[in-house]
Amino acid sequence: MATSRFTAMAQSKCPKCRVGKVFEGPVYGFKKQKMHEHCPHCGLKFEVEPGYFYAAMYVSYAFSVAEVVTLGLTTAMLTKSESPWVYVSVLFAAILIFAPFNLRYSRLVLLHYLSPKIVYNPAYEEARDKRLE
């Protein structure tokens, strides 16, 4: 059965085969996040061209704005505080906490949804499923 694009992205899978992992290890941990250069399953080179992941900064920025606005409004509704330090501390902590998430998922959104050169090939999943049977 074919894996949906959203599920593959959420599980950090390759956009071409939806089998191989794009990143080593979990989102949060003590090790630095490491991205594979090529898909371990189908061999797709993730950095399609030099500087390709600079575009992921725009996606990460959109994630950060959404997080900051949401948390700022939530903090305002819950605390009703007029002190700017409450907001600065909450938003600064949120930016630090969400940084690994934003790094990983901005690149995955770029690969899965914003890369017209990368096309899903269901033959890779079918071959994996046949091997597992």
PDB file of C-alpha atoms in Angstrom, residues 20-109:
ATOM      1  CA  GLY A  20      14.525   5.497   3.063  1.00  0.00           C
ATOM      2  CA  LYS A  21      15.124   7.921   5.926  1.00  0.00           C
ATOM      3  CA  VAL A  22      16.203  11.497   5.138  1.00  0.00           C
ATOM      4  CA  PHE A  23      17.665  12.153   8.620  1.00  0.00           C
ATOM      5  CA  GLU A  24      19.604   9.997  11.052  1.00  0.00           C
ATOM      6  CA  GLY A  25      18.136   9.770  14.548  1.00  0.00           C
ATOM      7  CA  PRO A  26      15.220  11.553  16.209  1.00  0.00           C
ATOM      8  CA  VAL A  27      14.247  15.233  16.005  1.00  0.00           C
ATOM      9  CA  TYR A  28      15.219  15.900  19.609  1.00  0.00           C
ATOM     10  CA  GLY A  29      18.341  14.434  21.140  1.00  0.00           C
ATOM     11  CA  PHE A  30      21.841  15.222  22.301  1.00  0.00           C
ATOM     12  CA  LYS A  31      23.420  14.559  18.910  1.00  0.00           C
ATOM     13  CA  LYS A  32      23.465  17.094  16.097  1.00  0.00           C
ATOM     14  CA  GLN A  33      20.852  16.366  13.444  1.00  0.00           C
ATOM     15  CA  LYS A  34      22.496  14.750  10.447  1.00  0.00           C
ATOM     16  CA  MET A  35      20.901  14.554   7.049  1.00  0.00           C
ATOM     17  CA  HIS A  36      21.850  11.764   4.668  1.00  0.00           C
ATOM     18  CA  GLU A  37      23.452  13.003   1.449  1.00  0.00           C
ATOM     19  CA  HIS A  38      21.683  10.284  -0.572  1.00  0.00           C
ATOM     20  CA  CYS A  39      18.622   8.171   0.188  1.00  0.00           C
ATOM     21  CA  PRO A  40      19.785   4.862   1.704  1.00  0.00           C
ATOM     22  CA  HIS A  41      17.054   3.021  -0.245  1.00  0.00           C
ATOM     23  CA  CYS A  42      16.802   4.563  -3.733  1.00  0.00           C
ATOM     24  CA  GLY A  43      19.965   6.679  -3.913  1.00  0.00           C
ATOM     25  CA  LEU A  44      18.234  10.031  -4.539  1.00  0.00           C
ATOM     26  CA  LYS A  45      20.574  12.948  -3.888  1.00  0.00           C
ATOM     27  CA  PHE A  46      18.634  15.204  -1.520  1.00  0.00           C
ATOM     28  CA  GLU A  47      20.523  18.421  -2.277  1.00  0.00           C
ATOM     29  CA  VAL A  48      19.308  18.656  -5.870  1.00  0.00           C
ATOM     30  CA  GLU A  49      21.636  21.578  -6.645  1.00  0.00           C
ATOM     31  CA  PRO A  50      24.223  23.586  -4.681  1.00  0.00           C
ATOM     32  CA  GLY A  51      22.567  25.804  -2.081  1.00  0.00           C
ATOM     33  CA  TYR A  52      19.249  24.012  -2.523  1.00  0.00           C
ATOM     34  CA  PHE A  53      18.349  24.083   1.164  1.00  0.00           C
ATOM     35  CA  TYR A  54      18.646  27.862   1.448  1.00  0.00           C
ATOM     36  CA  ALA A  55      15.024  27.887   0.286  1.00  0.00           C
ATOM     37  CA  ALA A  56      14.149  25.893   3.416  1.00  0.00           C
ATOM     38  CA  MET A  57      14.947  29.020   5.437  1.00  0.00           C
ATOM     39  CA  TYR A  58      11.773  30.626   4.080  1.00  0.00           C
ATOM     40  CA  VAL A  59       9.698  27.624   5.147  1.00  0.00           C
ATOM     41  CA  SER A  60      11.378  27.664   8.559  1.00  0.00           C
ATOM     42  CA  TYR A  61      10.618  31.370   8.860  1.00  0.00           C
ATOM     43  CA  ALA A  62       6.930  30.687   8.135  1.00  0.00           C
ATOM     44  CA  PHE A  63       6.917  27.967  10.809  1.00  0.00           C
ATOM     45  CA  SER A  64       8.557  30.333  13.306  1.00  0.00           C
ATOM     46  CA  VAL A  65       6.086  33.151  12.622  1.00  0.00           C
ATOM     47  CA  ALA A  66       3.132  30.796  13.064  1.00  0.00           C
ATOM     48  CA  GLU A  67       4.567  29.451  16.334  1.00  0.00           C
ATOM     49  CA  VAL A  68       5.411  32.884  17.737  1.00  0.00           C
ATOM     50  CA  VAL A  69       2.031  34.404  16.849  1.00  0.00           C
ATOM     51  CA  THR A  70       0.159  31.415  18.288  1.00  0.00           C
ATOM     52  CA  LEU A  71       2.175  31.366  21.509  1.00  0.00           C
ATOM     53  CA  GLY A  72       2.081  35.154  21.855  1.00  0.00           C
ATOM     54  CA  LEU A  73      -1.713  35.210  21.597  1.00  0.00           C
ATOM     55  CA  THR A  74      -2.058  32.198  23.905  1.00  0.00           C
ATOM     56  CA  THR A  75       0.221  33.835  26.482  1.00  0.00           C
ATOM     57  CA  ALA A  76      -1.809  37.048  26.252  1.00  0.00           C
ATOM     58  CA  MET A  77      -5.102  35.214  26.779  1.00  0.00           C
ATOM     59  CA  LEU A  78      -3.839  33.053  29.642  1.00  0.00           C
ATOM     60  CA  THR A  79      -1.724  35.559  31.597  1.00  0.00           C
ATOM     61  CA  LYS A  80      -3.287  38.901  30.623  1.00  0.00           C
ATOM     62  CA  SER A  81       0.130  40.315  31.468  1.00  0.00           C
ATOM     63  CA  GLU A  82       1.315  43.732  30.336  1.00  0.00           C
ATOM     64  CA  SER A  83       4.955  42.977  31.086  1.00  0.00           C
ATOM     65  CA  PRO A  84       7.010  42.568  27.917  1.00  0.00           C
ATOM     66  CA  TRP A  85       9.384  40.231  29.772  1.00  0.00           C
ATOM     67  CA  VAL A  86       6.698  37.561  30.049  1.00  0.00           C
ATOM     68  CA  TYR A  87       6.282  37.548  26.286  1.00  0.00           C
ATOM     69  CA  VAL A  88      10.001  37.800  25.563  1.00  0.00           C
ATOM     70  CA  SER A  89      10.798  34.854  27.824  1.00  0.00           C
ATOM     71  CA  VAL A  90       7.960  32.659  26.488  1.00  0.00           C
ATOM     72  CA  LEU A  91       8.744  33.417  22.846  1.00  0.00           C
ATOM     73  CA  PHE A  92      12.511  33.060  23.277  1.00  0.00           C
ATOM     74  CA  ALA A  93      12.028  29.661  24.936  1.00  0.00           C
ATOM     75  CA  ALA A  94       9.630  28.614  22.172  1.00  0.00           C
ATOM     76  CA  ILE A  95      12.097  29.574  19.455  1.00  0.00           C
ATOM     77  CA  LEU A  96      14.822  27.502  21.121  1.00  0.00           C
ATOM     78  CA  ILE A  97      12.531  24.524  21.703  1.00  0.00           C
ATOM     79  CA  PHE A  98      11.114  24.511  18.154  1.00  0.00           C
ATOM     80  CA  ALA A  99      14.455  25.093  16.356  1.00  0.00           C
ATOM     81  CA  PRO A 100      15.247  21.365  15.745  1.00  0.00           C
ATOM     82  CA  PHE A 101      11.675  20.747  14.587  1.00  0.00           C
ATOM     83  CA  ASN A 102      11.812  23.730  12.213  1.00  0.00           C
ATOM     84  CA  LEU A 103      15.159  22.666  10.761  1.00  0.00           C
ATOM     85  CA  ARG A 104      14.007  19.149   9.973  1.00  0.00           C
ATOM     86  CA  TYR A 105      10.488  19.809   8.778  1.00  0.00           C
ATOM     87  CA  SER A 106      11.311  22.894   6.720  1.00  0.00           C
ATOM     88  CA  ARG A 107      13.694  20.738   4.672  1.00  0.00           C
ATOM     89  CA  LEU A 108      11.137  17.943   4.445  1.00  0.00           C
ATOM     90  CA  VAL A 109       8.378  20.326   3.308  1.00  0.00           C
TER      91      VAL A 109
END
